[in-house]
mmCIF file of C-alpha atoms and ligand atoms in Angstrom:
data_model
loop_
_atom_site.group_PDB
_atom_site.id
_atom_site.type_symbol
_atom_site.label_atom_id
_atom_site.label_comp_id
_atom_site.label_asym_id
_atom_site.label_seq_id
_atom_site.Cartn_x
_atom_site.Cartn_y
_atom_site.Cartn_z
ATOM 1 C CA MET A 241 -7.582 -50.512 44.305
ATOM 2 C CA ALA A 242 -4.212 -49.387 45.631
ATOM 3 C CA ILE A 243 -2.574 -51.579 48.223
ATOM 4 C CA ASN A 244 -0.766 -49.657 50.957
ATOM 5 C CA THR A 245 2.706 -51.116 50.491
ATOM 6 C CA ASP A 246 4.285 -48.444 52.725
ATOM 7 C CA LEU A 247 2.269 -49.863 55.592
ATOM 8 C CA ILE A 248 3.351 -53.404 54.676
ATOM 9 C CA LYS A 249 7.011 -52.352 54.539
ATOM 10 C CA ALA A 250 6.763 -50.523 57.863
ATOM 11 C CA SER A 251 5.239 -53.547 59.577
ATOM 12 C CA ALA A 252 7.689 -55.935 57.861
ATOM 13 C CA GLN A 253 10.484 -53.855 59.417
ATOM 14 C CA LEU A 254 8.991 -54.430 62.852
ATOM 15 C CA ILE A 255 9.463 -58.172 62.525
ATOM 16 C CA ALA A 256 12.674 -58.297 60.426
ATOM 17 C CA PRO A 257 15.107 -58.052 63.398
ATOM 18 C CA LEU A 258 13.393 -61.008 65.090
ATOM 19 C CA GLY A 259 14.698 -63.418 62.451
ATOM 20 C CA SER A 260 13.982 -67.137 62.685
ATOM 21 C CA LYS A 261 11.726 -66.744 65.753
ATOM 22 C CA VAL A 262 9.088 -65.345 63.427
ATOM 23 C CA THR A 263 9.362 -68.180 60.928
ATOM 24 C CA GLU A 264 9.204 -70.750 63.730
ATOM 25 C CA TYR A 265 6.058 -69.128 65.095
ATOM 26 C CA PHE A 266 4.527 -69.120 61.605
ATOM 27 C CA TYR A 267 5.048 -72.870 61.097
ATOM 28 C CA ASN A 268 4.019 -73.743 64.663
ATOM 29 C CA THR A 269 0.801 -71.784 64.204
ATOM 30 C CA MET A 270 0.076 -73.350 60.842
ATOM 31 C CA PHE A 271 0.811 -76.928 61.949
ATOM 32 C CA THR A 272 -1.229 -76.514 65.157
ATOM 33 C CA ASP A 273 -4.244 -75.009 63.379
ATOM 34 C CA HIS A 274 -3.939 -77.274 60.327
ATOM 35 C CA PRO A 275 -2.078 -80.492 61.151
ATOM 36 C CA GLU A 276 -3.190 -81.893 57.790
ATOM 37 C CA VAL A 277 -0.569 -79.781 55.950
ATOM 38 C CA ARG A 278 2.351 -80.912 58.171
ATOM 39 C CA LYS A 279 3.097 -83.910 55.954
ATOM 40 C CA MET A 280 3.587 -81.651 52.921
ATOM 41 C CA PHE A 281 6.704 -80.202 54.531
ATOM 42 C CA PRO A 282 10.004 -81.947 55.311
ATOM 43 C CA ALA A 283 10.351 -83.551 58.755
ATOM 44 C CA GLU A 284 13.353 -81.357 59.436
ATOM 45 C CA MET A 285 12.356 -77.767 58.801
ATOM 46 C CA GLY A 286 15.630 -76.183 57.751
ATOM 47 C CA VAL A 287 16.711 -73.111 55.831
ATOM 48 C CA GLN A 288 14.649 -74.194 52.847
ATOM 49 C CA ALA A 289 11.413 -73.829 54.790
ATOM 50 C CA GLN A 290 12.290 -70.298 55.795
ATOM 51 C CA ARG A 291 12.153 -69.345 52.104
ATOM 52 C CA LEU A 292 8.359 -69.570 51.999
ATOM 53 C CA PHE A 293 7.891 -67.031 54.783
ATOM 54 C CA ASP A 294 10.671 -64.685 53.604
ATOM 55 C CA SER A 295 9.332 -64.854 50.082
ATOM 56 C CA ILE A 296 5.777 -63.924 51.178
ATOM 57 C CA VAL A 297 7.132 -60.887 53.026
ATOM 58 C CA TYR A 298 9.228 -59.875 50.014
ATOM 59 C CA ILE A 299 6.337 -60.317 47.561
ATOM 60 C CA THR A 300 3.723 -58.518 49.622
ATOM 61 C CA SER A 301 6.103 -55.595 50.231
ATOM 62 C CA ASN A 302 6.666 -55.262 46.486
ATOM 63 C CA ILE A 303 3.156 -56.033 45.280
ATOM 64 C CA ASP A 304 3.070 -52.594 43.607
ATOM 65 C CA LYS A 305 5.751 -53.775 41.132
ATOM 66 C CA PRO A 306 3.692 -56.229 39.063
ATOM 67 C CA ASP A 307 6.087 -56.226 36.082
ATOM 68 C CA ALA A 308 8.746 -57.934 38.149
ATOM 69 C CA LEU A 309 6.440 -59.953 40.365
ATOM 70 C CA VAL A 310 3.833 -61.459 38.064
ATOM 71 C CA PRO A 311 6.243 -63.679 36.059
ATOM 72 C CA TYR A 312 7.924 -64.747 39.309
ATOM 73 C CA LEU A 313 4.579 -65.572 40.957
ATOM 74 C CA GLN A 314 3.461 -67.529 37.897
ATOM 75 C CA ARG A 315 6.620 -69.663 38.010
ATOM 76 C CA LEU A 316 6.288 -70.075 41.768
ATOM 77 C CA GLY A 317 2.629 -71.096 41.456
ATOM 78 C CA SER A 318 3.328 -73.731 38.788
ATOM 79 C CA GLY A 319 6.353 -74.856 40.824
ATOM 80 C CA HIS A 320 4.067 -75.537 43.789
ATOM 81 C CA ILE A 321 2.253 -78.318 41.951
ATOM 82 C CA LYS A 322 5.190 -80.575 42.882
ATOM 83 C CA PHE A 323 4.571 -79.766 46.571
ATOM 84 C CA ASP A 324 0.910 -80.873 46.130
ATOM 85 C CA THR A 325 -0.259 -77.348 46.937
ATOM 86 C CA ARG A 326 -3.924 -76.771 46.090
ATOM 87 C CA PRO A 327 -6.046 -73.589 46.064
ATOM 88 C CA GLU A 328 -7.604 -74.481 49.442
ATOM 89 C CA HIS A 329 -4.140 -74.417 51.063
ATOM 90 C CA TYR A 330 -3.580 -70.733 50.338
ATOM 91 C CA PRO A 331 -5.949 -69.374 53.023
ATOM 92 C CA ILE A 332 -4.211 -71.658 55.544
ATOM 93 C CA VAL A 333 -0.844 -70.046 54.827
ATOM 94 C CA GLY A 334 -2.519 -66.614 54.685
ATOM 95 C CA ASN A 335 -4.191 -66.991 58.094
ATOM 96 C CA SER A 336 -0.994 -68.248 59.734
ATOM 97 C CA LEU A 337 0.863 -65.317 58.219
ATOM 98 C CA MET A 338 -1.637 -62.814 59.608
ATOM 99 C CA LYS A 339 -1.620 -64.394 63.072
ATOM 100 C CA THR A 340 2.190 -64.327 63.115
ATOM 101 C CA LEU A 341 2.393 -60.682 62.094
ATOM 102 C CA ALA A 342 -0.235 -59.647 64.646
ATOM 103 C CA HIS A 343 1.584 -61.579 67.379
ATOM 104 C CA PHE A 344 4.985 -59.977 66.791
ATOM 105 C CA ALA A 345 3.778 -56.487 65.906
ATOM 106 C CA GLY A 346 1.797 -56.445 69.144
ATOM 107 C CA PRO A 347 0.043 -53.148 69.880
ATOM 108 C CA ALA A 348 1.597 -51.654 66.712
ATOM 109 C CA TRP A 349 -0.610 -53.948 64.591
ATOM 110 C CA THR A 350 -3.521 -52.004 63.103
ATOM 111 C CA LYS A 351 -6.635 -52.842 61.123
ATOM 112 C CA GLU A 352 -5.137 -50.941 58.169
ATOM 113 C CA MET A 353 -1.977 -53.061 58.304
ATOM 114 C CA ALA A 354 -4.053 -56.229 58.401
ATOM 115 C CA GLU A 355 -6.040 -55.066 55.367
ATOM 116 C CA ALA A 356 -2.916 -54.154 53.373
ATOM 117 C CA TRP A 357 -1.256 -57.522 54.102
ATOM 118 C CA SER A 358 -4.317 -59.559 53.331
ATOM 119 C CA GLU A 359 -5.019 -57.714 50.066
ATOM 120 C CA ALA A 360 -1.409 -58.168 48.946
ATOM 121 C CA TYR A 361 -1.313 -61.828 49.990
ATOM 122 C CA ASN A 362 -4.625 -62.606 48.270
ATOM 123 C CA LEU A 363 -3.442 -60.959 45.076
ATOM 124 C CA ALA A 364 -0.166 -62.896 45.064
ATOM 125 C CA ALA A 365 -1.987 -66.132 45.904
ATOM 126 C CA SER A 366 -4.492 -65.627 43.088
ATOM 127 C CA VAL A 367 -1.685 -65.232 40.514
ATOM 128 C CA MET A 368 -0.006 -68.412 41.818
ATOM 129 C CA ILE A 369 -3.272 -70.382 41.841
ATOM 130 C CA GLU A 370 -4.187 -69.315 38.329
ATOM 131 C CA ALA A 371 -0.766 -70.215 36.957
ATOM 132 C CA ALA A 372 -0.930 -73.633 38.648
ATOM 133 C CA SER A 373 -4.401 -74.342 37.312
ATOM 134 C CA LYS A 374 -3.263 -73.459 33.772
ATOM 135 C CA SER A 375 -0.241 -75.740 34.110
ATOM 136 C CA MET A 376 -2.500 -78.565 35.289
ATOM 137 C CA ASP A 377 -5.148 -77.971 32.640
ATOM 138 C CA PRO A 378 -5.357 -81.275 30.746
ATOM 139 C CA ALA A 379 -6.392 -79.393 27.611
ATOM 140 C CA ARG A 380 -2.847 -78.084 27.352
ATOM 141 C CA TYR A 381 -1.463 -81.600 27.105
ATOM 142 C CA GLN A 382 -3.827 -82.943 24.465
ATOM 143 C CA PRO A 383 -1.926 -84.247 21.472
ATOM 144 C CA ILE A 384 -1.987 -81.972 18.455
ATOM 145 C CA SER A 385 -4.634 -83.419 16.160
ATOM 146 C CA ALA A 386 -3.452 -84.754 12.835
ATOM 147 C CA LYS A 387 -4.350 -82.505 9.959
HETATM 148 C C1 HEM B 119 1.844 -66.572 48.421
HETATM 149 C C2 HEM B 119 2.003 -67.831 48.848
HETATM 150 C C3 HEM B 119 3.292 -68.633 48.807
HETATM 151 C C4 HEM B 119 4.572 -68.252 48.512
HETATM 152 C C5 HEM B 119 5.066 -66.867 48.142
HETATM 153 C C6 HEM B 119 5.418 -69.433 48.624
HETATM 154 C C7 HEM B 119 6.792 -69.461 48.415
HETATM 155 C C8 HEM B 119 7.597 -70.568 48.527
HETATM 156 C C9 HEM B 119 9.012 -70.609 48.253
HETATM 157 C C10 HEM B 119 9.847 -69.418 47.775
HETATM 158 C C11 HEM B 119 9.450 -71.871 48.494
HETATM 159 C C12 HEM B 119 10.895 -72.393 48.359
HETATM 160 C C13 HEM B 119 11.031 -73.386 47.238
HETATM 161 C C14 HEM B 119 10.835 -72.792 45.870
HETATM 162 O O1 HEM B 119 11.479 -71.784 45.561
HETATM 163 O O2 HEM B 119 10.042 -73.352 45.085
HETATM 164 C C15 HEM B 119 8.299 -72.649 48.892
HETATM 165 C C16 HEM B 119 8.336 -73.979 49.211
HETATM 166 C C17 HEM B 119 7.249 -74.697 49.643
HETATM 167 N N1 HEM B 119 5.953 -74.261 49.733
HETATM 168 FE FE1 HEM B 119 5.303 -72.414 49.282
HETATM 169 N N2 HEM B 119 4.635 -70.511 48.958
HETATM 170 C C18 HEM B 119 3.345 -70.057 49.089
HETATM 171 C C19 HEM B 119 2.251 -70.814 49.428
HETATM 172 C C20 HEM B 119 2.292 -72.139 49.785
HETATM 173 C C21 HEM B 119 1.138 -72.913 50.209
HETATM 174 C C22 HEM B 119 -0.286 -72.379 50.276
HETATM 175 C C23 HEM B 119 1.589 -74.156 50.511
HETATM 176 C C24 HEM B 119 0.784 -75.345 51.012
HETATM 177 C C25 HEM B 119 0.434 -75.446 52.261
HETATM 178 C C26 HEM B 119 3.020 -74.175 50.267
HETATM 179 C C27 HEM B 119 3.846 -75.260 50.452
HETATM 180 C C28 HEM B 119 5.188 -75.290 50.203
HETATM 181 C C29 HEM B 119 6.023 -76.486 50.401
HETATM 182 C C30 HEM B 119 5.550 -77.839 50.911
HETATM 183 C C31 HEM B 119 7.325 -76.107 50.049
HETATM 184 C C32 HEM B 119 8.582 -77.002 50.110
HETATM 185 C C33 HEM B 119 9.203 -76.831 51.472
HETATM 186 C C34 HEM B 119 10.476 -77.582 51.612
HETATM 187 O O3 HEM B 119 10.698 -78.586 50.891
HETATM 188 O O4 HEM B 119 11.262 -77.189 52.484
HETATM 189 N N3 HEM B 119 3.406 -72.938 49.816
HETATM 190 N N4 HEM B 119 7.194 -71.838 48.897
#
């Protein structure tokens, strides 16, 4: 299954000049649709918060470079344990991402673009989720049995 990263890059370019407006829309959408995740994020959404959105765009655009991305996504996934991120949160971020892209791309947004983004996002999310579940696996922390 080849993900159409050219299409992702082309649509990412549509929204890039809009800057922080896009990120604001993303968080507003997510917190309106899913108020339960609001408390996971800082009260003041500063530059730090923008990293999540920018990073998703970067990752999805480069999803065809797994050698560079997989180790990064594994670290990111394990790193998200400290933010209390769970597997069920990933579709929430994914849906808000898709709504945001569709909103800003307007009539330029196509079914093919939506498919490419969602395939790339789901792939990235699955690597992060798997890495987090391995890091949380209690079996990994069992004391080494005495021989
Ligand atoms: C593909 C999916 C995701 C990517 C690429 C991503 C990426 C990032 C990045 C790069 C940061 C900046 C801090 C750091 O480098 O560790 C971050 C922070 C954060 N992420 Fe994610 N994230 C994803 C999914 C999620 C999900 C599903 C949640 C839960 C709703 C979440 C919650 C958070 C929180 C709470 C922070 C800290 C925000 C802050 O303190 O300002 N992330 N994420």
